[in-house]
mmCIF file of C-alpha atoms in Angstrom:
data_model
loop_
_atom_site.group_PDB
_atom_site.id
_atom_site.type_symbol
_atom_site.label_atom_id
_atom_site.label_comp_id
_atom_site.label_asym_id
_atom_site.label_seq_id
_atom_site.Cartn_x
_atom_site.Cartn_y
_atom_site.Cartn_z
ATOM 1 C CA UNK A 278 5.814 11.030 25.593
ATOM 2 C CA UNK A 279 5.386 13.424 23.307
ATOM 3 C CA UNK A 280 3.529 16.576 21.088
ATOM 4 C CA UNK A 281 2.403 16.945 17.009
ATOM 5 C CA UNK A 282 3.183 20.042 15.912
ATOM 6 C CA UNK A 283 2.264 21.354 12.295
ATOM 7 C CA UNK A 284 4.885 22.989 9.725
ATOM 8 C CA UNK A 285 3.985 25.883 11.514
ATOM 9 C CA UNK A 286 5.172 24.596 14.568
ATOM 10 C CA UNK A 287 0.873 24.530 16.176
ATOM 11 C CA UNK A 288 -0.794 21.858 18.236
ATOM 12 C CA UNK A 289 -2.105 19.378 16.098
ATOM 13 C CA UNK A 290 -5.729 17.876 17.620
ATOM 14 C CA UNK A 291 -7.891 15.453 16.957
ATOM 15 C CA UNK A 292 -4.816 13.117 15.666
ATOM 16 C CA UNK A 293 -3.538 9.608 17.128
ATOM 17 C CA UNK A 294 -0.466 8.235 16.917
ATOM 18 C CA UNK A 295 0.850 4.545 16.081
ATOM 19 C CA UNK A 296 3.846 3.452 17.421
ATOM 20 C CA UNK A 297 4.753 -0.492 16.745
ATOM 21 C CA UNK A 298 7.681 -2.678 17.638
ATOM 22 C CA UNK A 299 10.373 -2.227 15.048
ATOM 23 C CA UNK A 300 9.930 -6.471 12.980
ATOM 24 C CA UNK A 301 13.200 -7.685 11.481
ATOM 25 C CA UNK A 302 11.076 -9.441 8.526
ATOM 26 C CA UNK A 303 8.160 -8.029 7.142
ATOM 27 C CA UNK A 304 5.939 -10.935 6.346
ATOM 28 C CA UNK A 305 3.686 -11.176 3.324
ATOM 29 C CA UNK A 306 0.392 -9.653 4.487
ATOM 30 C CA UNK A 307 1.094 -7.359 7.465
ATOM 31 C CA UNK A 308 -1.415 -4.815 8.754
ATOM 32 C CA UNK A 309 0.124 -4.243 11.185
ATOM 33 C CA UNK A 310 -0.824 -3.526 14.496
ATOM 34 C CA UNK A 311 -4.570 -2.268 15.650
ATOM 35 C CA UNK A 312 -6.584 0.105 17.923
ATOM 36 C CA UNK A 313 -5.376 -0.827 20.617
ATOM 37 C CA UNK A 314 -1.935 0.690 19.367
ATOM 38 C CA UNK A 315 -2.484 4.301 18.642
ATOM 39 C CA UNK A 316 -2.384 6.783 21.245
ATOM 40 C CA UNK A 317 -4.582 10.113 21.138
ATOM 41 C CA UNK A 318 -2.941 13.666 21.932
ATOM 42 C CA UNK A 319 -5.158 16.086 24.345
ATOM 43 C CA UNK A 320 -6.144 19.320 23.617
ATOM 44 C CA UNK A 321 -2.071 20.809 23.695
ATOM 45 C CA UNK A 322 -1.640 17.649 21.072
ATOM 46 C CA UNK A 323 0.591 16.254 23.809
ATOM 47 C CA UNK A 324 0.952 12.037 24.332
ATOM 48 C CA UNK A 325 1.311 9.608 27.207
ATOM 49 C CA UNK A 326 2.133 6.357 25.986
ATOM 50 C CA UNK A 327 3.268 3.728 29.008
ATOM 51 C CA UNK A 328 4.684 0.509 29.429
ATOM 52 C CA UNK A 329 7.015 -0.137 26.208
ATOM 53 C CA UNK A 330 9.425 -2.639 26.250
ATOM 54 C CA UNK A 331 13.327 -0.732 25.490
ATOM 55 C CA UNK A 332 13.860 -1.530 21.430
ATOM 56 C CA UNK A 333 13.299 0.213 18.324
ATOM 57 C CA UNK A 334 9.955 1.745 17.639
ATOM 58 C CA UNK A 335 8.182 2.507 14.349
ATOM 59 C CA UNK A 336 5.833 5.987 14.779
ATOM 60 C CA UNK A 337 3.114 7.103 12.809
ATOM 61 C CA UNK A 338 0.339 9.991 13.246
ATOM 62 C CA UNK A 339 -2.978 9.473 11.807
ATOM 63 C CA UNK A 340 -6.449 11.327 10.864
ATOM 64 C CA UNK A 341 -9.546 9.472 10.118
ATOM 65 C CA UNK A 342 -8.050 9.224 6.360
ATOM 66 C CA UNK A 343 -4.893 7.408 6.424
ATOM 67 C CA UNK A 344 -1.152 8.316 7.103
ATOM 68 C CA UNK A 345 -0.230 12.158 7.772
ATOM 69 C CA UNK A 346 3.114 13.253 5.940
ATOM 70 C CA UNK A 347 5.954 14.326 7.579
ATOM 71 C CA UNK A 348 6.996 18.354 6.841
ATOM 72 C CA UNK A 349 9.894 18.973 4.906
ATOM 73 C CA UNK A 350 9.662 15.874 3.356
ATOM 74 C CA UNK A 351 8.402 14.658 -0.281
ATOM 75 C CA UNK A 352 7.564 11.716 -1.861
ATOM 76 C CA UNK A 353 7.421 8.660 -0.735
ATOM 77 C CA UNK A 354 9.952 9.738 1.771
ATOM 78 C CA UNK A 355 7.519 11.890 3.348
ATOM 79 C CA UNK A 356 4.625 8.903 4.374
ATOM 80 C CA UNK A 357 7.010 6.524 5.665
ATOM 81 C CA UNK A 358 6.871 5.837 9.365
ATOM 82 C CA UNK A 359 9.457 7.445 11.278
ATOM 83 C CA UNK A 360 12.284 5.315 13.400
ATOM 84 C CA UNK A 361 12.752 5.952 16.989
ATOM 85 C CA UNK A 362 14.336 4.343 19.849
ATOM 86 C CA UNK A 363 13.774 3.929 23.578
ATOM 87 C CA UNK A 364 15.737 3.733 26.616
ATOM 88 C CA UNK A 365 15.180 2.223 29.223
ATOM 89 C CA UNK A 366 14.107 5.406 31.114
ATOM 90 C CA UNK A 367 11.796 6.385 28.139
ATOM 91 C CA UNK A 368 11.992 10.353 26.060
ATOM 92 C CA UNK A 369 10.802 12.938 25.120
ATOM 93 C CA UNK A 370 9.794 13.910 21.263
ATOM 94 C CA UNK A 371 8.435 16.021 18.544
ATOM 95 C CA UNK A 372 6.249 14.853 15.958
ATOM 96 C CA UNK A 373 6.551 17.682 12.942
ATOM 97 C CA UNK A 374 3.756 16.615 10.514
ATOM 98 C CA UNK A 375 2.498 18.650 7.268
ATOM 99 C CA UNK A 376 -0.671 20.291 8.219
ATOM 100 C CA UNK A 377 -2.794 19.514 4.380
ATOM 101 C CA UNK A 378 -3.928 23.089 2.679
ATOM 102 C CA UNK A 379 -4.913 22.033 -0.731
ATOM 103 C CA UNK A 380 -8.535 23.422 -1.554
ATOM 104 C CA UNK A 381 -10.674 22.338 -4.670
ATOM 105 C CA UNK A 382 -13.111 25.039 -5.867
ATOM 106 C CA UNK A 383 -15.970 25.990 -7.874
ATOM 107 C CA UNK A 384 -19.418 26.386 -9.972
ATOM 108 C CA UNK A 385 -21.893 23.489 -10.971
ATOM 109 C CA UNK A 386 -24.288 24.126 -13.358
ATOM 110 C CA UNK A 387 -27.516 22.930 -13.959
ATOM 111 C CA UNK A 388 -28.629 20.939 -17.389
ATOM 112 C CA UNK A 389 -29.913 24.119 -18.107
ATOM 113 C CA UNK A 390 -26.602 25.572 -17.794
ATOM 114 C CA UNK A 391 -27.862 28.661 -14.059
ATOM 115 C CA UNK A 392 -25.578 27.572 -11.223
ATOM 116 C CA UNK A 393 -27.447 24.988 -9.173
ATOM 117 C CA UNK A 394 -27.790 24.964 -4.959
ATOM 118 C CA UNK A 395 -28.044 22.340 -2.628
ATOM 119 C CA UNK A 396 -25.428 20.068 -4.850
ATOM 120 C CA UNK A 397 -24.683 18.152 -3.185
ATOM 121 C CA UNK A 398 -20.013 17.349 -4.465
ATOM 122 C CA UNK A 399 -18.121 14.542 -2.888
ATOM 123 C CA UNK A 400 -14.129 14.266 -3.325
ATOM 124 C CA UNK A 401 -11.842 10.966 -3.230
ATOM 125 C CA UNK A 402 -8.683 11.388 -3.728
ATOM 126 C CA UNK A 403 -6.632 8.859 -6.064
ATOM 127 C CA UNK A 404 -5.196 5.970 -3.892
ATOM 128 C CA UNK A 405 -2.597 4.814 -6.243
ATOM 129 C CA UNK A 406 0.100 3.409 -3.936
ATOM 130 C CA UNK A 407 -2.223 0.725 -2.062
ATOM 131 C CA UNK A 408 -3.643 -0.222 -6.365
ATOM 132 C CA UNK A 409 0.324 0.105 -7.603
ATOM 133 C CA UNK A 410 1.492 -1.767 -4.751
ATOM 134 C CA UNK A 411 -1.554 -4.263 -5.781
ATOM 135 C CA UNK A 412 -0.918 -5.199 -9.191
ATOM 136 C CA UNK A 413 2.409 -5.960 -9.173
ATOM 137 C CA UNK A 414 1.760 -8.247 -6.292
ATOM 138 C CA UNK A 415 -0.620 -9.746 -8.242
ATOM 139 C CA UNK A 416 1.892 -10.082 -11.305
ATOM 140 C CA UNK A 417 4.880 -11.486 -8.616
ATOM 141 C CA UNK A 418 2.137 -14.677 -7.012
ATOM 142 C CA UNK A 419 2.854 -12.852 -4.218
ATOM 143 C CA UNK A 420 -0.229 -11.115 -1.551
ATOM 144 C CA UNK A 421 0.404 -7.435 -1.623
ATOM 145 C CA UNK A 422 1.422 -5.915 2.113
ATOM 146 C CA UNK A 423 -0.209 -2.685 3.879
ATOM 147 C CA UNK A 424 -0.927 -1.423 7.502
ATOM 148 C CA UNK A 425 -4.796 -0.300 8.626
ATOM 149 C CA UNK A 426 -3.832 2.538 7.406
ATOM 150 C CA UNK A 427 -4.268 1.911 3.789
ATOM 151 C CA UNK A 428 -0.514 2.725 3.091
ATOM 152 C CA UNK A 429 1.132 0.874 1.015
ATOM 153 C CA UNK A 430 4.315 0.330 -0.782
ATOM 154 C CA UNK A 431 5.090 2.841 -3.780
ATOM 155 C CA UNK A 432 4.942 0.994 -7.870
ATOM 156 C CA UNK A 433 4.240 2.299 -11.025
ATOM 157 C CA UNK A 434 0.934 2.987 -13.108
ATOM 158 C CA UNK A 435 0.125 2.670 -16.135
ATOM 159 C CA UNK A 436 -2.973 5.364 -15.721
ATOM 160 C CA UNK A 437 -3.622 8.006 -13.059
ATOM 161 C CA UNK A 438 -7.096 5.991 -13.396
ATOM 162 C CA UNK A 439 -7.372 2.333 -13.496
ATOM 163 C CA UNK A 440 -4.282 0.402 -12.285
ATOM 164 C CA UNK A 441 -4.603 -2.576 -11.407
ATOM 165 C CA UNK A 442 -7.182 -5.490 -13.080
ATOM 166 C CA UNK A 443 -8.049 -9.476 -12.558
ATOM 167 C CA UNK A 444 -9.650 -11.272 -14.558
ATOM 168 C CA UNK A 445 -12.909 -9.004 -16.001
ATOM 169 C CA UNK A 446 -12.793 -6.835 -12.327
ATOM 170 C CA UNK A 447 -11.252 -3.282 -12.908
ATOM 171 C CA UNK A 448 -10.487 -1.785 -10.498
ATOM 172 C CA UNK A 449 -10.576 2.914 -10.363
ATOM 173 C CA UNK A 450 -7.155 4.299 -7.722
ATOM 174 C CA UNK A 451 -10.483 6.944 -6.761
ATOM 175 C CA UNK A 452 -12.973 4.095 -5.930
ATOM 176 C CA UNK A 453 -10.370 2.802 -3.148
ATOM 177 C CA UNK A 454 -9.670 6.680 -2.160
ATOM 178 C CA UNK A 455 -9.545 8.455 0.722
ATOM 179 C CA UNK A 456 -13.091 10.223 -0.082
ATOM 180 C CA UNK A 457 -13.801 13.594 1.863
ATOM 181 C CA UNK A 458 -16.514 15.499 3.362
ATOM 182 C CA UNK A 459 -19.517 15.391 0.713
ATOM 183 C CA UNK A 460 -20.426 19.694 0.659
ATOM 184 C CA UNK A 461 -23.430 21.657 -0.674
ATOM 185 C CA UNK A 462 -22.588 24.267 -3.566
ATOM 186 C CA UNK A 463 -24.515 27.371 -2.344
ATOM 187 C CA UNK A 464 -27.440 29.840 -3.715
ATOM 188 C CA UNK A 465 -24.134 31.004 -6.581
ATOM 189 C CA UNK A 466 -23.772 26.829 -7.441
ATOM 190 C CA UNK A 467 -20.203 27.442 -6.085
ATOM 191 C CA UNK A 468 -18.846 24.557 -3.875
ATOM 192 C CA UNK A 469 -15.929 24.814 -1.243
ATOM 193 C CA UNK A 470 -12.930 21.911 -0.556
ATOM 194 C CA UNK A 471 -10.708 22.746 2.174
ATOM 195 C CA UNK A 472 -7.932 20.537 4.095
ATOM 196 C CA UNK A 473 -6.743 18.468 1.181
ATOM 197 C CA UNK A 474 -4.330 16.064 0.807
ATOM 198 C CA UNK A 475 -1.343 17.074 -2.191
ATOM 199 C CA UNK A 476 -2.684 14.135 -4.903
ATOM 200 C CA UNK A 477 -5.266 14.418 -7.251
ATOM 201 C CA UNK A 478 -9.186 14.071 -7.298
ATOM 202 C CA UNK A 479 -12.363 12.383 -8.522
ATOM 203 C CA UNK A 480 -14.932 15.336 -8.315
ATOM 204 C CA UNK A 481 -18.802 14.646 -8.508
ATOM 205 C CA UNK A 482 -21.915 16.281 -8.700
ATOM 206 C CA UNK A 483 -25.441 14.530 -8.130
ATOM 207 C CA UNK A 484 -28.427 15.973 -8.040
ATOM 208 C CA UNK A 485 -31.729 15.188 -8.827
ATOM 209 C CA UNK A 486 -32.251 12.456 -6.966
ATOM 210 C CA UNK A 487 -28.339 10.552 -8.734
ATOM 211 C CA UNK A 488 -30.672 12.032 -11.982
ATOM 212 C CA UNK A 489 -27.800 14.272 -12.585
ATOM 213 C CA UNK A 490 -24.945 14.481 -12.340
ATOM 214 C CA UNK A 491 -21.190 15.724 -13.413
ATOM 215 C CA UNK A 492 -17.374 14.386 -12.825
ATOM 216 C CA UNK A 493 -14.908 16.322 -13.181
ATOM 217 C CA UNK A 494 -10.895 13.116 -12.912
ATOM 218 C CA UNK A 495 -7.131 13.510 -11.924
ATOM 219 C CA UNK A 496 -8.422 17.046 -10.670
ATOM 220 C CA UNK A 497 -4.596 18.480 -8.772
ATOM 221 C CA UNK A 498 -4.976 20.868 -5.754
ATOM 222 C CA UNK A 499 -6.028 24.389 -5.972
ATOM 223 C CA UNK A 500 -8.003 23.927 -9.478
ATOM 224 C CA UNK A 501 -11.198 25.868 -10.080
ATOM 225 C CA UNK A 502 -14.110 24.096 -11.616
ATOM 226 C CA UNK A 503 -17.260 24.519 -13.900
ATOM 227 C CA UNK A 504 -19.284 21.335 -13.294
ATOM 228 C CA UNK A 505 -22.020 20.850 -16.074
ATOM 229 C CA UNK A 506 -24.690 18.546 -14.506
ATOM 230 C CA UNK A 507 -26.659 16.318 -17.178
ATOM 231 C CA UNK A 508 -28.981 13.325 -17.131
ATOM 232 C CA UNK A 509 -28.169 10.163 -16.586
ATOM 233 C CA UNK A 510 -28.850 7.574 -19.946
ATOM 234 C CA UNK A 511 -31.264 4.188 -19.531
ATOM 235 C CA UNK A 512 -29.137 0.225 -20.517
ATOM 236 C CA UNK A 513 -32.416 -1.860 -21.289
ATOM 237 C CA UNK A 514 -30.852 -5.794 -21.881
ATOM 238 C CA UNK A 515 -32.259 -8.008 -23.935
ATOM 239 C CA UNK A 516 -30.653 -11.645 -23.673
ATOM 240 C CA UNK A 517 -32.032 -14.898 -25.569
ATOM 241 C CA UNK A 518 -30.935 -17.776 -26.922
ATOM 242 C CA UNK A 519 -32.512 -19.575 -29.797
ATOM 243 C CA UNK A 520 -35.215 -16.637 -30.765
ATOM 244 C CA UNK A 521 -36.418 -17.332 -26.452
ATOM 245 C CA UNK A 522 -35.477 -14.589 -23.675
ATOM 246 C CA UNK A 523 -33.387 -16.320 -20.972
ATOM 247 C CA UNK A 524 -34.787 -15.105 -18.345
ATOM 248 C CA UNK A 525 -32.099 -16.097 -15.429
ATOM 249 C CA UNK A 526 -28.314 -14.687 -15.870
ATOM 250 C CA UNK A 527 -26.126 -12.918 -14.893
ATOM 251 C CA UNK A 528 -24.586 -9.450 -16.611
ATOM 252 C CA UNK A 529 -21.536 -6.959 -16.221
ATOM 253 C CA UNK A 530 -21.487 -3.241 -17.440
ATOM 254 C CA UNK A 531 -17.356 -2.216 -17.811
ATOM 255 C CA UNK A 532 -17.167 0.813 -18.629
ATOM 256 C CA UNK A 533 -18.094 5.293 -17.032
ATOM 257 C CA UNK A 534 -20.269 3.720 -14.562
ATOM 258 C CA UNK A 535 -19.779 0.241 -13.769
ATOM 259 C CA UNK A 536 -21.458 -2.289 -12.583
ATOM 260 C CA UNK A 537 -22.834 -5.865 -12.365
ATOM 261 C CA UNK A 538 -26.338 -7.920 -11.518
ATOM 262 C CA UNK A 539 -27.979 -10.722 -11.519
ATOM 263 C CA UNK A 540 -31.212 -11.013 -13.742
ATOM 264 C CA UNK A 541 -34.637 -12.407 -12.640
ATOM 265 C CA UNK A 542 -36.532 -11.441 -16.126
ATOM 266 C CA UNK A 543 -39.222 -13.571 -17.921
ATOM 267 C CA UNK A 544 -39.111 -11.347 -21.157
ATOM 268 C CA UNK A 545 -35.492 -11.583 -20.821
ATOM 269 C CA UNK A 546 -34.889 -8.137 -19.608
ATOM 270 C CA UNK A 547 -33.437 -5.479 -17.740
ATOM 271 C CA UNK A 548 -32.589 -1.639 -17.647
ATOM 272 C CA UNK A 549 -30.385 -0.444 -15.682
ATOM 273 C CA UNK A 550 -30.603 3.152 -15.010
ATOM 274 C CA UNK A 551 -28.563 5.567 -13.507
ATOM 275 C CA UNK A 552 -25.948 5.820 -16.447
ATOM 276 C CA UNK A 553 -22.734 8.495 -18.054
ATOM 277 C CA UNK A 554 -22.731 8.630 -21.259
ATOM 278 C CA UNK A 555 -20.253 7.331 -22.513
ATOM 279 C CA UNK A 556 -18.334 3.627 -24.614
ATOM 280 C CA UNK A 557 -19.880 0.240 -22.651
ATOM 281 C CA UNK A 558 -19.069 -2.906 -23.034
ATOM 282 C CA UNK A 559 -21.612 -5.436 -21.743
ATOM 283 C CA UNK A 560 -21.108 -9.667 -20.848
ATOM 284 C CA UNK A 561 -23.821 -12.064 -20.394
ATOM 285 C CA UNK A 562 -23.535 -15.635 -18.668
ATOM 286 C CA UNK A 563 -25.264 -18.986 -17.271
ATOM 287 C CA UNK A 564 -24.545 -22.057 -17.010
ATOM 288 C CA UNK A 565 -25.495 -22.682 -21.828
ATOM 289 C CA UNK A 566 -23.987 -20.701 -22.261
ATOM 290 C CA UNK A 567 -22.836 -16.806 -23.236
ATOM 291 C CA UNK A 568 -22.081 -13.331 -24.588
ATOM 292 C CA UNK A 569 -20.481 -9.951 -24.990
ATOM 293 C CA UNK A 570 -20.774 -6.377 -27.193
ATOM 294 C CA UNK A 571 -20.523 -3.366 -26.657
ATOM 295 C CA UNK A 572 -23.191 -0.446 -26.909
ATOM 296 C CA UNK A 573 -22.665 3.504 -27.615
ATOM 297 C CA UNK A 574 -24.203 6.073 -24.355
ATOM 298 C CA UNK A 575 -25.702 9.210 -25.154
ATOM 299 C CA UNK A 576 -27.609 12.428 -23.997
ATOM 300 C CA UNK A 577 -30.933 9.594 -25.775
ATOM 301 C CA UNK A 578 -32.769 8.739 -22.201
ATOM 302 C CA UNK A 579 -32.366 5.481 -23.230
ATOM 303 C CA UNK A 580 -30.489 3.126 -25.437
ATOM 304 C CA UNK A 581 -31.310 -0.881 -26.100
ATOM 305 C CA UNK A 582 -29.001 -4.167 -26.325
ATOM 306 C CA UNK A 583 -30.057 -6.810 -27.410
ATOM 307 C CA UNK A 584 -27.667 -9.858 -26.930
ATOM 308 C CA UNK A 585 -27.685 -13.525 -28.074
ATOM 309 C CA UNK A 586 -26.474 -16.806 -26.122
ATOM 310 C CA UNK A 587 -23.249 -18.982 -27.472
ATOM 311 C CA UNK A 588 -24.222 -22.470 -26.346
ATOM 312 C CA UNK A 589 -20.708 -23.524 -24.254
ATOM 313 C CA UNK A 590 -18.676 -26.391 -25.880
ATOM 314 C CA UNK A 591 -17.131 -29.309 -24.489
ATOM 315 C CA UNK A 592 -13.480 -30.455 -25.206
ATOM 316 C CA UNK A 593 -12.316 -34.018 -25.398
ATOM 317 C CA UNK A 594 -8.539 -34.706 -25.742
ATOM 318 C CA UNK A 595 -6.355 -37.808 -24.494
ATOM 319 C CA UNK A 596 -2.934 -36.141 -22.925
ATOM 320 C CA UNK A 597 -0.344 -38.916 -23.447
ATOM 321 C CA UNK A 598 3.620 -39.452 -22.620
ATOM 322 C CA UNK A 599 5.508 -37.647 -25.065
ATOM 323 C CA UNK A 600 7.828 -41.560 -24.832
ATOM 324 C CA UNK A 601 5.754 -44.197 -24.446
ATOM 325 C CA UNK A 602 3.191 -42.624 -25.843
ATOM 326 C CA UNK A 603 0.592 -44.532 -23.335
ATOM 327 C CA UNK A 604 -1.998 -42.160 -21.302
ATOM 328 C CA UNK A 605 -1.015 -39.776 -18.469
ATOM 329 C CA UNK A 606 -3.869 -40.189 -15.325
ATOM 330 C CA UNK A 607 -4.970 -36.904 -12.705
ATOM 331 C CA UNK A 608 -3.411 -33.764 -14.733
ATOM 332 C CA UNK A 609 -5.184 -30.772 -13.772
ATOM 333 C CA UNK A 610 -6.327 -28.568 -17.477
ATOM 334 C CA UNK A 611 -6.257 -25.821 -17.488
ATOM 335 C CA UNK A 612 -7.886 -24.008 -20.988
ATOM 336 C CA UNK A 613 -8.103 -20.142 -22.345
ATOM 337 C CA UNK A 614 -10.326 -19.418 -25.185
ATOM 338 C CA UNK A 615 -10.363 -15.457 -26.113
ATOM 339 C CA UNK A 616 -12.715 -14.273 -28.359
ATOM 340 C CA UNK A 617 -12.703 -10.240 -29.214
ATOM 341 C CA UNK A 618 -15.240 -10.048 -26.388
ATOM 342 C CA UNK A 619 -13.358 -10.963 -23.022
ATOM 343 C CA UNK A 620 -12.225 -14.745 -21.951
ATOM 344 C CA UNK A 621 -14.364 -18.019 -21.165
ATOM 345 C CA UNK A 622 -11.206 -20.515 -19.264
ATOM 346 C CA UNK A 623 -11.802 -24.036 -18.131
ATOM 347 C CA UNK A 624 -10.901 -26.241 -15.630
ATOM 348 C CA UNK A 625 -11.401 -30.063 -15.858
ATOM 349 C CA UNK A 626 -9.310 -33.254 -14.145
ATOM 350 C CA UNK A 627 -8.610 -36.239 -16.535
ATOM 351 C CA UNK A 628 -8.530 -39.737 -16.001
ATOM 352 C CA UNK A 629 -6.782 -40.019 -18.583
#
């Protein structure tokens, strides 16, 4: 039994206490525990856990967004599970956490520059810890470790935005971070987020059914923002091969508004709508060929990009033993081809 309190000694409500038996060795892929090892607190912040065997345990306090840091500890130390030893007669523990107190506020200005009410504003906290662990584990050829509340080991990041890439996929720390409940701007265009955890945030305002947007990344706790809405732009993609439209293809965008789409169009055209301004890399592919290009999206309502597919080719060869010069059968051949835009990969099983 025990009680959860905050840094001011006040009872903490609406949380759960997670307890796991300490393991001598962690498995390569560990999502420890489950909902059955999380115990709610009552209206006084107290909890009661029955049926525990004598031994060493690891304890965390979780709210709806994941683990709450321990009071008085900073950085990685504050996000480590607390270790407890449970004797044969049980025990009583007071768990002291750091209640989130962060605030980010600001005002949203419309396309015309005037404060705008009834605009939804969202906040996403960068999940750098788990994604950096994924990136590190992928480089080492291992699977990442973590648990159900999204905690993982801390690693180095290349920057504060994108820290894990695999092939053509790019993972953004904000897209995979904790989401605050969205808020609406008031009659003065103002918004305010409270009880936020420490970290960096992406703040996004959406208006006009998603046709106008403002976004600010790497926002620190305590910031006061001015978000200026800008109208979204469309990209019209036209894909041909040998002067004929390509009616079926896969298309992907990499840029401020990444997207992928399987296209079926008699004219070979497809329109990506509601794109933020910026530079985009565009890739299209079919069984018969591929093409890549770049386009700058600005303030114009629509921009166009025409891509002509280059046909795929075949490479034929023979593998021989360096000493006997005899053909070698049953080898797996892996090929990498690179151009200025993207890579194409191929494998084949050679018969000798």
